């Protein structure tokens, strides 16, 4: 996982992946598992997201803190860093 603080988390549009980025300058992609649990009979439901063990992918390329990320409709991920770069990941 990350070395240092995590500054940004973004779910993919379909909710299958969670991207995390932070001070270490590395983006981690995590596969999610969703379970819907009933809070009480006849009451509201809550979706609980679980991450599968190790990251699905580790994306290296930034040399400083990652401060923002965004997913496109085509499942591309953009990450922006204090190193003044934006990277597009497939």
PDB file of N, CA and C in Angstrom:
ATOM      1  N   UNK A   1       0.806  -1.187   0.000  1.00  0.00           N
ATOM      2  CA  UNK A   1       0.000   0.000   0.000  1.00  0.00           C
ATOM      3  C   UNK A   1       0.854   1.258   0.000  1.00  0.00           C
ATOM      4  N   UNK A   2       0.246   2.305   0.408  1.00  0.00           N
ATOM      5  CA  UNK A   2       0.894   3.616   0.376  1.00  0.00           C
ATOM      6  C   UNK A   2       1.939   3.773   1.484  1.00  0.00           C
ATOM      7  N   UNK A   3       2.949   4.560   1.175  1.00  0.00           N
ATOM      8  CA  UNK A   3       3.917   5.004   2.171  1.00  0.00           C
ATOM      9  C   UNK A   3       3.622   6.483   2.378  1.00  0.00           C
ATOM     10  N   UNK A   4       3.069   6.848   3.511  1.00  0.00           N
ATOM     11  CA  UNK A   4       2.673   8.229   3.761  1.00  0.00           C
ATOM     12  C   UNK A   4       1.170   8.394   3.588  1.00  0.00           C
ATOM     13  N   UNK A   5       0.698   9.630   3.776  1.00  0.00           N
ATOM     14  CA  UNK A   5      -0.744   9.896   3.733  1.00  0.00           C
ATOM     15  C   UNK A   5      -1.358   9.676   2.350  1.00  0.00           C
ATOM     16  N   UNK A   6      -2.616   9.245   2.358  1.00  0.00           N
ATOM     17  CA  UNK A   6      -3.418   9.143   1.136  1.00  0.00           C
ATOM     18  C   UNK A   6      -4.227  10.430   1.050  1.00  0.00           C
ATOM     19  N   UNK A   7      -4.151  11.131  -0.091  1.00  0.00           N
ATOM     20  CA  UNK A   7      -4.814  12.430  -0.248  1.00  0.00           C
ATOM     21  C   UNK A   7      -6.066  12.383  -1.106  1.00  0.00           C
ATOM     22  N   UNK A   8      -6.211  11.343  -1.932  1.00  0.00           N
ATOM     23  CA  UNK A   8      -7.358  11.312  -2.843  1.00  0.00           C
ATOM     24  C   UNK A   8      -7.792   9.868  -3.104  1.00  0.00           C
ATOM     25  N   UNK A   9      -9.121   9.679  -3.104  1.00  0.00           N
ATOM     26  CA  UNK A   9      -9.745   8.395  -3.435  1.00  0.00           C
ATOM     27  C   UNK A   9     -10.833   8.647  -4.463  1.00  0.00           C
ATOM     28  N   UNK A  10     -10.888   7.833  -5.516  1.00  0.00           N
ATOM     29  CA  UNK A  10     -11.922   7.987  -6.548  1.00  0.00           C
ATOM     30  C   UNK A  10     -12.403   6.610  -6.989  1.00  0.00           C
ATOM     31  N   UNK A  11     -13.730   6.418  -6.971  1.00  0.00           N
ATOM     32  CA  UNK A  11     -14.322   5.202  -7.502  1.00  0.00           C
ATOM     33  C   UNK A  11     -14.494   5.335  -9.003  1.00  0.00           C
ATOM     34  N   UNK A  12     -14.287   4.235  -9.734  1.00  0.00           N
ATOM     35  CA  UNK A  12     -14.601   4.221 -11.160  1.00  0.00           C
ATOM     36  C   UNK A  12     -16.107   4.390 -11.306  1.00  0.00           C
ATOM     37  N   UNK A  13     -16.564   4.815 -12.491  1.00  0.00           N
ATOM     38  CA  UNK A  13     -17.991   5.069 -12.723  1.00  0.00           C
ATOM     39  C   UNK A  13     -18.854   3.843 -12.424  1.00  0.00           C
ATOM     40  N   UNK A  14     -18.338   2.652 -12.699  1.00  0.00           N
ATOM     41  CA  UNK A  14     -19.121   1.440 -12.456  1.00  0.00           C
ATOM     42  C   UNK A  14     -18.931   0.899 -11.040  1.00  0.00           C
ATOM     43  N   UNK A  15     -18.074   1.541 -10.245  1.00  0.00           N
ATOM     44  CA  UNK A  15     -17.872   1.136  -8.860  1.00  0.00           C
ATOM     45  C   UNK A  15     -17.016  -0.103  -8.665  1.00  0.00           C
ATOM     46  N   UNK A  16     -16.476  -0.645  -9.756  1.00  0.00           N
ATOM     47  CA  UNK A  16     -15.675  -1.873  -9.639  1.00  0.00           C
ATOM     48  C   UNK A  16     -14.270  -1.622  -9.113  1.00  0.00           C
ATOM     49  N   UNK A  17     -13.774  -0.385  -9.246  1.00  0.00           N
ATOM     50  CA  UNK A  17     -12.415  -0.072  -8.823  1.00  0.00           C
ATOM     51  C   UNK A  17     -12.383   1.174  -7.955  1.00  0.00           C
ATOM     52  N   UNK A  18     -11.435   1.200  -7.050  1.00  0.00           N
ATOM     53  CA  UNK A  18     -11.137   2.380  -6.254  1.00  0.00           C
ATOM     54  C   UNK A  18      -9.689   2.739  -6.516  1.00  0.00           C
ATOM     55  N   UNK A  19      -9.445   3.979  -6.920  1.00  0.00           N
ATOM     56  CA  UNK A  19      -8.079   4.471  -7.126  1.00  0.00           C
ATOM     57  C   UNK A  19      -7.701   5.301  -5.909  1.00  0.00           C
ATOM     58  N   UNK A  20      -6.488   5.085  -5.415  1.00  0.00           N
ATOM     59  CA  UNK A  20      -5.994   5.870  -4.283  1.00  0.00           C
ATOM     60  C   UNK A  20      -4.648   6.471  -4.651  1.00  0.00           C
ATOM     61  N   UNK A  21      -4.437   7.699  -4.216  1.00  0.00           N
ATOM     62  CA  UNK A  21      -3.176   8.387  -4.488  1.00  0.00           C
ATOM     63  C   UNK A  21      -2.813   9.275  -3.317  1.00  0.00           C
ATOM     64  N   UNK A  22      -1.537   9.540  -3.171  1.00  0.00           N
ATOM     65  CA  UNK A  22      -1.133  10.363  -2.035  1.00  0.00           C
ATOM     66  C   UNK A  22       0.292  10.846  -2.110  1.00  0.00           C
ATOM     67  N   UNK A  23       0.858  11.021  -0.943  1.00  0.00           N
ATOM     68  CA  UNK A  23       2.178  11.636  -0.799  1.00  0.00           C
ATOM     69  C   UNK A  23       3.285  10.847  -1.489  1.00  0.00           C
ATOM     70  N   UNK A  24       3.136   9.537  -1.589  1.00  0.00           N
ATOM     71  CA  UNK A  24       4.196   8.716  -2.185  1.00  0.00           C
ATOM     72  C   UNK A  24       4.282   8.855  -3.702  1.00  0.00           C
ATOM     73  N   UNK A  25       3.281   9.498  -4.340  1.00  0.00           N
ATOM     74  CA  UNK A  25       3.324   9.712  -5.783  1.00  0.00           C
ATOM     75  C   UNK A  25       2.945   8.497  -6.608  1.00  0.00           C
ATOM     76  N   UNK A  26       2.383   7.484  -5.967  1.00  0.00           N
ATOM     77  CA  UNK A  26       1.992   6.252  -6.646  1.00  0.00           C
ATOM     78  C   UNK A  26       0.470   6.127  -6.579  1.00  0.00           C
ATOM     79  N   UNK A  27      -0.138   5.662  -7.697  1.00  0.00           N
ATOM     80  CA  UNK A  27      -1.576   5.391  -7.736  1.00  0.00           C
ATOM     81  C   UNK A  27      -1.761   3.891  -7.564  1.00  0.00           C
ATOM     82  N   UNK A  28      -2.655   3.524  -6.656  1.00  0.00           N
ATOM     83  CA  UNK A  28      -3.012   2.127  -6.465  1.00  0.00           C
ATOM     84  C   UNK A  28      -4.447   1.929  -6.934  1.00  0.00           C
ATOM     85  N   UNK A  29      -4.675   0.865  -7.704  1.00  0.00           N
ATOM     86  CA  UNK A  29      -6.029   0.497  -8.123  1.00  0.00           C
ATOM     87  C   UNK A  29      -6.438  -0.737  -7.336  1.00  0.00           C
ATOM     88  N   UNK A  30      -7.610  -0.642  -6.715  1.00  0.00           N
ATOM     89  CA  UNK A  30      -8.134  -1.712  -5.881  1.00  0.00           C
ATOM     90  C   UNK A  30      -9.429  -2.232  -6.488  1.00  0.00           C
ATOM     91  N   UNK A  31      -9.595  -3.537  -6.547  1.00  0.00           N
ATOM     92  CA  UNK A  31     -10.846  -4.160  -6.977  1.00  0.00           C
ATOM     93  C   UNK A  31     -11.794  -4.135  -5.783  1.00  0.00           C
ATOM     94  N   UNK A  32     -13.042  -3.732  -6.018  1.00  0.00           N
ATOM     95  CA  UNK A  32     -14.007  -3.654  -4.926  1.00  0.00           C
ATOM     96  C   UNK A  32     -14.998  -4.808  -5.001  1.00  0.00           C
ATOM     97  N   UNK A  33     -15.513  -5.151  -3.861  1.00  0.00           N
ATOM     98  CA  UNK A  33     -16.606  -6.108  -3.743  1.00  0.00           C
ATOM     99  C   UNK A  33     -17.715  -5.368  -3.017  1.00  0.00           C
ATOM    100  N   UNK A  34     -18.930  -5.457  -3.508  1.00  0.00           N
ATOM    101  CA  UNK A  34     -20.043  -4.744  -2.889  1.00  0.00           C
ATOM    102  C   UNK A  34     -21.019  -5.740  -2.291  1.00  0.00           C
ATOM    103  N   UNK A  35     -21.434  -5.463  -1.085  1.00  0.00           N
ATOM    104  CA  UNK A  35     -22.470  -6.263  -0.439  1.00  0.00           C
ATOM    105  C   UNK A  35     -23.537  -5.305   0.064  1.00  0.00           C
ATOM    106  N   UNK A  36     -24.788  -5.635  -0.178  1.00  0.00           N
ATOM    107  CA  UNK A  36     -25.879  -4.805   0.320  1.00  0.00           C
ATOM    108  C   UNK A  36     -26.426  -5.468   1.577  1.00  0.00           C
ATOM    109  N   UNK A  37     -26.438  -4.722   2.661  1.00  0.00           N
ATOM    110  CA  UNK A  37     -26.897  -5.254   3.934  1.00  0.00           C
ATOM    111  C   UNK A  37     -28.111  -4.463   4.410  1.00  0.00           C
ATOM    112  N   UNK A  38     -29.099  -5.164   4.935  1.00  0.00           N
ATOM    113  CA  UNK A  38     -30.284  -4.513   5.475  1.00  0.00           C
ATOM    114  C   UNK A  38     -29.974  -4.089   6.905  1.00  0.00           C
ATOM    115  N   UNK A  39     -30.220  -2.812   7.205  1.00  0.00           N
ATOM    116  CA  UNK A  39     -29.922  -2.297   8.538  1.00  0.00           C
ATOM    117  C   UNK A  39     -30.871  -2.877   9.580  1.00  0.00           C
ATOM    118  N   UNK A  40     -32.127  -3.011   9.242  1.00  0.00           N
ATOM    119  CA  UNK A  40     -33.147  -3.595  10.120  1.00  0.00           C
ATOM    120  C   UNK A  40     -34.307  -4.014   9.228  1.00  0.00           C
ATOM    121  N   UNK A  41     -35.095  -4.994   9.646  1.00  0.00           N
ATOM    122  CA  UNK A  41     -36.212  -5.447   8.803  1.00  0.00           C
ATOM    123  C   UNK A  41     -37.107  -4.283   8.380  1.00  0.00           C
ATOM    124  N   UNK A  42     -37.331  -4.178   7.072  1.00  0.00           N
ATOM    125  CA  UNK A  42     -38.185  -3.128   6.538  1.00  0.00           C
ATOM    126  C   UNK A  42     -37.576  -1.736   6.570  1.00  0.00           C
ATOM    127  N   UNK A  43     -36.316  -1.623   6.903  1.00  0.00           N
ATOM    128  CA  UNK A  43     -35.652  -0.317   7.013  1.00  0.00           C
ATOM    129  C   UNK A  43     -34.676  -0.133   5.856  1.00  0.00           C
ATOM    130  N   UNK A  44     -33.906   0.909   5.923  1.00  0.00           N
ATOM    131  CA  UNK A  44     -32.962   1.252   4.848  1.00  0.00           C
ATOM    132  C   UNK A  44     -31.887   0.171   4.670  1.00  0.00           C
ATOM    133  N   UNK A  45     -31.319   0.174   3.482  1.00  0.00           N
ATOM    134  CA  UNK A  45     -30.215  -0.719   3.160  1.00  0.00           C
ATOM    135  C   UNK A  45     -28.942   0.111   3.051  1.00  0.00           C
ATOM    136  N   UNK A  46     -27.827  -0.532   3.234  1.00  0.00           N
ATOM    137  CA  UNK A  46     -26.547   0.148   3.079  1.00  0.00           C
ATOM    138  C   UNK A  46     -25.663  -0.715   2.188  1.00  0.00           C
ATOM    139  N   UNK A  47     -24.941  -0.061   1.288  1.00  0.00           N
ATOM    140  CA  UNK A  47     -23.978  -0.773   0.447  1.00  0.00           C
ATOM    141  C   UNK A  47     -22.618  -0.693   1.133  1.00  0.00           C
ATOM    142  N   UNK A  48     -22.022  -1.836   1.326  1.00  0.00           N
ATOM    143  CA  UNK A  48     -20.721  -1.894   1.992  1.00  0.00           C
ATOM    144  C   UNK A  48     -19.682  -2.286   0.951  1.00  0.00           C
ATOM    145  N   UNK A  49     -18.661  -1.463   0.800  1.00  0.00           N
ATOM    146  CA  UNK A  49     -17.597  -1.745  -0.157  1.00  0.00           C
ATOM    147  C   UNK A  49     -16.436  -2.410   0.575  1.00  0.00           C
ATOM    148  N   UNK A  50     -15.950  -3.490   0.006  1.00  0.00           N
ATOM    149  CA  UNK A  50     -14.784  -4.176   0.544  1.00  0.00           C
ATOM    150  C   UNK A  50     -13.705  -4.160  -0.533  1.00  0.00           C
ATOM    151  N   UNK A  51     -12.467  -4.021  -0.134  1.00  0.00           N
ATOM    152  CA  UNK A  51     -11.359  -4.070  -1.077  1.00  0.00           C
ATOM    153  C   UNK A  51     -10.756  -5.464  -1.027  1.00  0.00           C
ATOM    154  N   UNK A  52     -10.384  -5.967  -2.193  1.00  0.00           N
ATOM    155  CA  UNK A  52      -9.740  -7.272  -2.273  1.00  0.00           C
ATOM    156  C   UNK A  52      -8.262  -7.131  -1.972  1.00  0.00           C
ATOM    157  N   UNK A  53      -7.791  -7.758  -0.917  1.00  0.00           N
ATOM    158  CA  UNK A  53      -6.378  -7.888  -0.565  1.00  0.00           C
ATOM    159  C   UNK A  53      -5.407  -6.874  -1.120  1.00  0.00           C
ATOM    160  N   UNK A  54      -4.635  -7.285  -2.089  1.00  0.00           N
ATOM    161  CA  UNK A  54      -3.588  -6.454  -2.665  1.00  0.00           C
ATOM    162  C   UNK A  54      -4.153  -5.611  -3.814  1.00  0.00           C
ATOM    163  N   UNK A  55      -3.493  -4.488  -4.133  1.00  0.00           N
ATOM    164  CA  UNK A  55      -3.953  -3.676  -5.268  1.00  0.00           C
ATOM    165  C   UNK A  55      -3.929  -4.484  -6.568  1.00  0.00           C
ATOM    166  N   UNK A  56      -4.889  -4.177  -7.436  1.00  0.00           N
ATOM    167  CA  UNK A  56      -4.943  -4.805  -8.754  1.00  0.00           C
ATOM    168  C   UNK A  56      -3.804  -4.316  -9.631  1.00  0.00           C
ATOM    169  N   UNK A  57      -3.523  -3.018  -9.529  1.00  0.00           N
ATOM    170  CA  UNK A  57      -2.418  -2.407 -10.290  1.00  0.00           C
ATOM    171  C   UNK A  57      -1.742  -1.354  -9.446  1.00  0.00           C
ATOM    172  N   UNK A  58      -0.457  -1.153  -9.698  1.00  0.00           N
ATOM    173  CA  UNK A  58       0.330  -0.097  -9.070  1.00  0.00           C
ATOM    174  C   UNK A  58       0.866   0.763 -10.208  1.00  0.00           C
ATOM    175  N   UNK A  59       0.484   2.048 -10.223  1.00  0.00           N
ATOM    176  CA  UNK A  59       0.827   2.951 -11.327  1.00  0.00           C
ATOM    177  C   UNK A  59       1.873   3.951 -10.860  1.00  0.00           C
ATOM    178  N   UNK A  60       3.071   3.798 -11.382  1.00  0.00           N
ATOM    179  CA  UNK A  60       4.187   4.680 -11.009  1.00  0.00           C
ATOM    180  C   UNK A  60       4.503   5.620 -12.161  1.00  0.00           C
ATOM    181  N   UNK A  61       4.891   6.834 -11.852  1.00  0.00           N
ATOM    182  CA  UNK A  61       5.238   7.788 -12.898  1.00  0.00           C
ATOM    183  C   UNK A  61       5.352   9.202 -12.366  1.00  0.00           C
ATOM    184  N   UNK A  62       4.661   9.501 -11.284  1.00  0.00           N
ATOM    185  CA  UNK A  62       4.773  10.826 -10.670  1.00  0.00           C
ATOM    186  C   UNK A  62       5.985  10.853  -9.734  1.00  0.00           C
ATOM    187  N   UNK A  63       6.546  12.036  -9.566  1.00  0.00           N
ATOM    188  CA  UNK A  63       7.694  12.179  -8.669  1.00  0.00           C
ATOM    189  C   UNK A  63       7.345  12.936  -7.388  1.00  0.00           C
ATOM    190  N   UNK A  64       6.055  13.254  -7.206  1.00  0.00           N
ATOM    191  CA  UNK A  64       5.639  13.981  -6.003  1.00  0.00           C
ATOM    192  C   UNK A  64       4.183  13.617  -5.683  1.00  0.00           C
ATOM    193  N   UNK A  65       3.639  14.255  -4.678  1.00  0.00           N
ATOM    194  CA  UNK A  65       2.307  13.975  -4.154  1.00  0.00           C
ATOM    195  C   UNK A  65       1.217  14.050  -5.229  1.00  0.00           C
ATOM    196  N   UNK A  66       0.318  13.085  -5.205  1.00  0.00           N
ATOM    197  CA  UNK A  66      -0.853  13.095  -6.087  1.00  0.00           C
ATOM    198  C   UNK A  66      -1.966  13.840  -5.357  1.00  0.00           C
ATOM    199  N   UNK A  67      -2.523  14.854  -6.028  1.00  0.00           N
ATOM    200  CA  UNK A  67      -3.511  15.719  -5.373  1.00  0.00           C
ATOM    201  C   UNK A  67      -4.925  15.572  -5.925  1.00  0.00           C
ATOM    202  N   UNK A  68      -5.080  14.963  -7.110  1.00  0.00           N
ATOM    203  CA  UNK A  68      -6.414  14.764  -7.647  1.00  0.00           C
ATOM    204  C   UNK A  68      -6.387  13.659  -8.686  1.00  0.00           C
ATOM    205  N   UNK A  69      -7.552  13.040  -8.893  1.00  0.00           N
ATOM    206  CA  UNK A  69      -7.714  12.019  -9.914  1.00  0.00           C
ATOM    207  C   UNK A  69      -9.130  12.108 -10.456  1.00  0.00           C
ATOM    208  N   UNK A  70      -9.328  11.617 -11.683  1.00  0.00           N
ATOM    209  CA  UNK A  70     -10.665  11.578 -12.287  1.00  0.00           C
ATOM    210  C   UNK A  70     -10.726  10.404 -13.255  1.00  0.00           C
ATOM    211  N   UNK A  71     -11.872   9.725 -13.252  1.00  0.00           N
ATOM    212  CA  UNK A  71     -12.130   8.641 -14.196  1.00  0.00           C
ATOM    213  C   UNK A  71     -12.901   9.182 -15.397  1.00  0.00           C
ATOM    214  N   UNK A  72     -12.608   8.670 -16.590  1.00  0.00           N
ATOM    215  CA  UNK A  72     -13.394   9.009 -17.772  1.00  0.00           C
ATOM    216  C   UNK A  72     -14.448   7.924 -17.974  1.00  0.00           C
ATOM    217  N   UNK A  73     -15.408   8.195 -18.854  1.00  0.00           N
ATOM    218  CA  UNK A  73     -16.446   7.212 -19.169  1.00  0.00           C
ATOM    219  C   UNK A  73     -15.839   5.963 -19.816  1.00  0.00           C
ATOM    220  N   UNK A  74     -14.666   6.085 -20.397  1.00  0.00           N
ATOM    221  CA  UNK A  74     -13.999   4.951 -21.058  1.00  0.00           C
ATOM    222  C   UNK A  74     -13.039   4.225 -20.115  1.00  0.00           C
ATOM    223  N   UNK A  75     -13.179   4.470 -18.819  1.00  0.00           N
ATOM    224  CA  UNK A  75     -12.367   3.844 -17.785  1.00  0.00           C
ATOM    225  C   UNK A  75     -10.886   4.208 -17.870  1.00  0.00           C
ATOM    226  N   UNK A  76     -10.597   5.390 -18.398  1.00  0.00           N
ATOM    227  CA  UNK A  76      -9.248   5.932 -18.280  1.00  0.00           C
ATOM    228  C   UNK A  76      -9.193   6.672 -16.956  1.00  0.00           C
ATOM    229  N   UNK A  77      -8.023   6.680 -16.339  1.00  0.00           N
ATOM    230  CA  UNK A  77      -7.839   7.389 -15.082  1.00  0.00           C
ATOM    231  C   UNK A  77      -6.802   8.481 -15.287  1.00  0.00           C
ATOM    232  N   UNK A  78      -7.133   9.703 -14.905  1.00  0.00           N
ATOM    233  CA  UNK A  78      -6.178  10.816 -14.949  1.00  0.00           C
ATOM    234  C   UNK A  78      -5.748  11.111 -13.524  1.00  0.00           C
ATOM    235  N   UNK A  79      -4.456  11.318 -13.324  1.00  0.00           N
ATOM    236  CA  UNK A  79      -3.939  11.697 -12.006  1.00  0.00           C
ATOM    237  C   UNK A  79      -3.110  12.966 -12.155  1.00  0.00           C
ATOM    238  N   UNK A  80      -3.278  13.875 -11.189  1.00  0.00           N
ATOM    239  CA  UNK A  80      -2.551  15.153 -11.188  1.00  0.00           C
ATOM    240  C   UNK A  80      -1.659  15.196  -9.958  1.00  0.00           C
ATOM    241  N   UNK A  81      -0.463  15.737 -10.150  1.00  0.00           N
ATOM    242  CA  UNK A  81       0.534  15.722  -9.081  1.00  0.00           C
ATOM    243  C   UNK A  81       1.134  17.104  -8.846  1.00  0.00           C
ATOM    244  N   UNK A  82       1.679  17.266  -7.657  1.00  0.00           N
ATOM    245  CA  UNK A  82       2.431  18.473  -7.309  1.00  0.00           C
ATOM    246  C   UNK A  82       3.661  18.614  -8.212  1.00  0.00           C
ATOM    247  N   UNK A  83       4.101  17.528  -8.849  1.00  0.00           N
ATOM    248  CA  UNK A  83       5.243  17.605  -9.767  1.00  0.00           C
ATOM    249  C   UNK A  83       4.893  18.295 -11.087  1.00  0.00           C
ATOM    250  N   UNK A  84       3.673  18.860 -11.168  1.00  0.00           N
ATOM    251  CA  UNK A  84       3.176  19.624 -12.319  1.00  0.00           C
ATOM    252  C   UNK A  84       2.947  18.754 -13.546  1.00  0.00           C
ATOM    253  N   UNK A  85       2.584  17.478 -13.324  1.00  0.00           N
ATOM    254  CA  UNK A  85       2.243  16.603 -14.438  1.00  0.00           C
ATOM    255  C   UNK A  85       0.852  16.022 -14.221  1.00  0.00           C
ATOM    256  N   UNK A  86       0.210  15.696 -15.348  1.00  0.00           N
ATOM    257  CA  UNK A  86      -1.024  14.923 -15.343  1.00  0.00           C
ATOM    258  C   UNK A  86      -0.726  13.690 -16.161  1.00  0.00           C
ATOM    259  N   UNK A  87      -1.070  12.552 -15.620  1.00  0.00           N
ATOM    260  CA  UNK A  87      -0.839  11.288 -16.329  1.00  0.00           C
ATOM    261  C   UNK A  87      -2.197  10.640 -16.600  1.00  0.00           C
ATOM    262  N   UNK A  88      -2.286  10.011 -17.780  1.00  0.00           N
ATOM    263  CA  UNK A  88      -3.478   9.282 -18.180  1.00  0.00           C
ATOM    264  C   UNK A  88      -3.114   7.814 -18.179  1.00  0.00           C
ATOM    265  N   UNK A  89      -3.915   7.014 -17.467  1.00  0.00           N
ATOM    266  CA  UNK A  89      -3.633   5.594 -17.302  1.00  0.00           C
ATOM    267  C   UNK A  89      -4.747   4.774 -17.940  1.00  0.00           C
ATOM    268  N   UNK A  90      -4.382   3.684 -18.604  1.00  0.00           N
ATOM    269  CA  UNK A  90      -5.353   2.738 -19.184  1.00  0.00           C
ATOM    270  C   UNK A  90      -5.490   1.562 -18.276  1.00  0.00           C
TER     271      UNK A  90
END
